[in-house]
């Protein structure tokens, strides 16, 4: 698991303990700086991150390189039924926009 949020890391760790999962590695960092070995994962799950990203082509290419052949990516995006979520560019140094 990768998260830029320490509280989210703690939440994931707690849920893994509750369920007896011992094969989950949690990395706290900016996904833009993340370096992983190619062909490392069978599955990749993104929860409420893609709506904050700006360069999908590069990000999806990186994720594809981390997946084993036949690997799957599941993306959960935070949306609202009636109100759009505006993407705001707030400068190159802002990881959320």
Tab-separated table of C-alpha atoms in Angstrom:
chain	number	residue	atom	x	y	z
A	1	UNK	CA	0.000	0.000	0.000
A	2	UNK	CA	1.233	3.493	-0.826
A	3	UNK	CA	-0.133	6.602	0.825
A	4	UNK	CA	1.109	10.135	1.279
A	5	UNK	CA	-0.920	10.268	4.520
A	6	UNK	CA	0.347	9.051	7.899
A	7	UNK	CA	-3.215	8.706	9.316
A	8	UNK	CA	-4.205	6.616	6.296
A	9	UNK	CA	-1.145	4.422	6.872
A	10	UNK	CA	-2.240	3.880	10.486
A	11	UNK	CA	-5.758	3.006	9.315
A	12	UNK	CA	-4.408	0.445	6.822
A	13	UNK	CA	-2.097	-1.084	9.439
A	14	UNK	CA	-4.988	-1.455	11.886
A	15	UNK	CA	-7.241	-3.105	9.296
A	16	UNK	CA	-4.452	-5.511	8.311
A	17	UNK	CA	-3.921	-6.479	11.973
A	18	UNK	CA	-7.666	-7.034	12.452
A	19	UNK	CA	-7.785	-9.334	9.439
A	20	UNK	CA	-4.514	-11.139	10.109
A	21	UNK	CA	-2.888	-9.924	6.880
A	22	UNK	CA	0.874	-10.159	7.067
A	23	UNK	CA	1.691	-9.750	3.381
A	24	UNK	CA	0.863	-6.029	3.031
A	25	UNK	CA	3.742	-3.579	2.781
A	26	UNK	CA	2.801	0.054	3.405
A	27	UNK	CA	4.915	2.836	1.925
A	28	UNK	CA	4.345	6.445	2.949
A	29	UNK	CA	5.498	8.724	0.142
A	30	UNK	CA	4.407	10.805	-2.819
A	31	UNK	CA	3.451	8.384	-5.608
A	32	UNK	CA	5.254	10.675	-8.064
A	33	UNK	CA	8.541	9.831	-6.322
A	34	UNK	CA	7.804	6.118	-5.841
A	35	UNK	CA	10.303	3.670	-7.305
A	36	UNK	CA	9.361	-0.019	-7.419
A	37	UNK	CA	10.781	-3.039	-9.209
A	38	UNK	CA	9.121	-3.947	-12.520
A	39	UNK	CA	6.708	-6.903	-12.595
A	40	UNK	CA	6.320	-6.888	-8.802
A	41	UNK	CA	2.551	-7.044	-8.310
A	42	UNK	CA	-0.430	-9.160	-9.348
A	43	UNK	CA	-2.886	-6.416	-8.357
A	44	UNK	CA	-2.743	-2.677	-7.806
A	45	UNK	CA	-5.579	-0.786	-6.114
A	46	UNK	CA	-5.864	3.002	-6.171
A	47	UNK	CA	-8.330	4.585	-3.761
A	48	UNK	CA	-9.149	8.266	-4.147
A	49	UNK	CA	-5.819	9.267	-5.681
A	50	UNK	CA	-6.382	9.615	-9.426
A	51	UNK	CA	-8.679	12.622	-9.036
A	52	UNK	CA	-5.685	14.474	-7.577
A	53	UNK	CA	-3.219	13.518	-10.297
A	54	UNK	CA	-2.408	15.548	-13.343
A	55	UNK	CA	-0.394	13.317	-15.680
A	56	UNK	CA	-2.385	10.110	-16.127
A	57	UNK	CA	-0.352	8.797	-19.053
A	58	UNK	CA	2.898	8.775	-17.099
A	59	UNK	CA	1.281	7.436	-13.920
A	60	UNK	CA	-0.554	4.625	-15.725
A	61	UNK	CA	2.652	3.711	-17.560
A	62	UNK	CA	4.528	3.457	-14.278
A	63	UNK	CA	1.785	1.355	-12.690
A	64	UNK	CA	1.706	-0.917	-15.747
A	65	UNK	CA	5.453	-1.505	-15.375
A	66	UNK	CA	4.965	-2.555	-11.735
A	67	UNK	CA	2.290	-5.133	-12.634
A	68	UNK	CA	3.165	-8.685	-13.618
A	69	UNK	CA	1.896	-9.860	-17.021
A	70	UNK	CA	-1.873	-10.230	-16.701
A	71	UNK	CA	-1.884	-8.029	-13.582
A	72	UNK	CA	-4.951	-5.920	-12.821
A	73	UNK	CA	-5.437	-2.303	-11.738
A	74	UNK	CA	-8.539	-1.256	-9.806
A	75	UNK	CA	-9.171	2.499	-9.584
A	76	UNK	CA	-11.658	4.067	-7.150
A	77	UNK	CA	-12.268	7.757	-7.846
A	78	UNK	CA	-14.115	10.109	-5.510
A	79	UNK	CA	-17.055	11.575	-7.429
A	80	UNK	CA	-20.420	13.156	-6.778
A	81	UNK	CA	-23.613	12.292	-8.624
A	82	UNK	CA	-24.606	15.878	-9.399
A	83	UNK	CA	-21.658	18.153	-8.705
A	84	UNK	CA	-18.438	18.010	-10.708
A	85	UNK	CA	-15.099	17.819	-8.977
A	86	UNK	CA	-13.028	20.644	-10.520
A	87	UNK	CA	-9.360	19.923	-11.080
A	88	UNK	CA	-7.301	22.905	-10.011
A	89	UNK	CA	-3.658	23.322	-10.945
A	90	UNK	CA	-1.961	24.943	-7.977
A	91	UNK	CA	1.648	24.813	-9.137
A	92	UNK	CA	4.231	22.189	-9.991
A	93	UNK	CA	5.175	21.629	-6.344
A	94	UNK	CA	1.632	20.831	-5.206
A	95	UNK	CA	1.175	17.046	-5.270
A	96	UNK	CA	-2.610	17.421	-5.288
A	97	UNK	CA	-2.840	19.774	-8.240
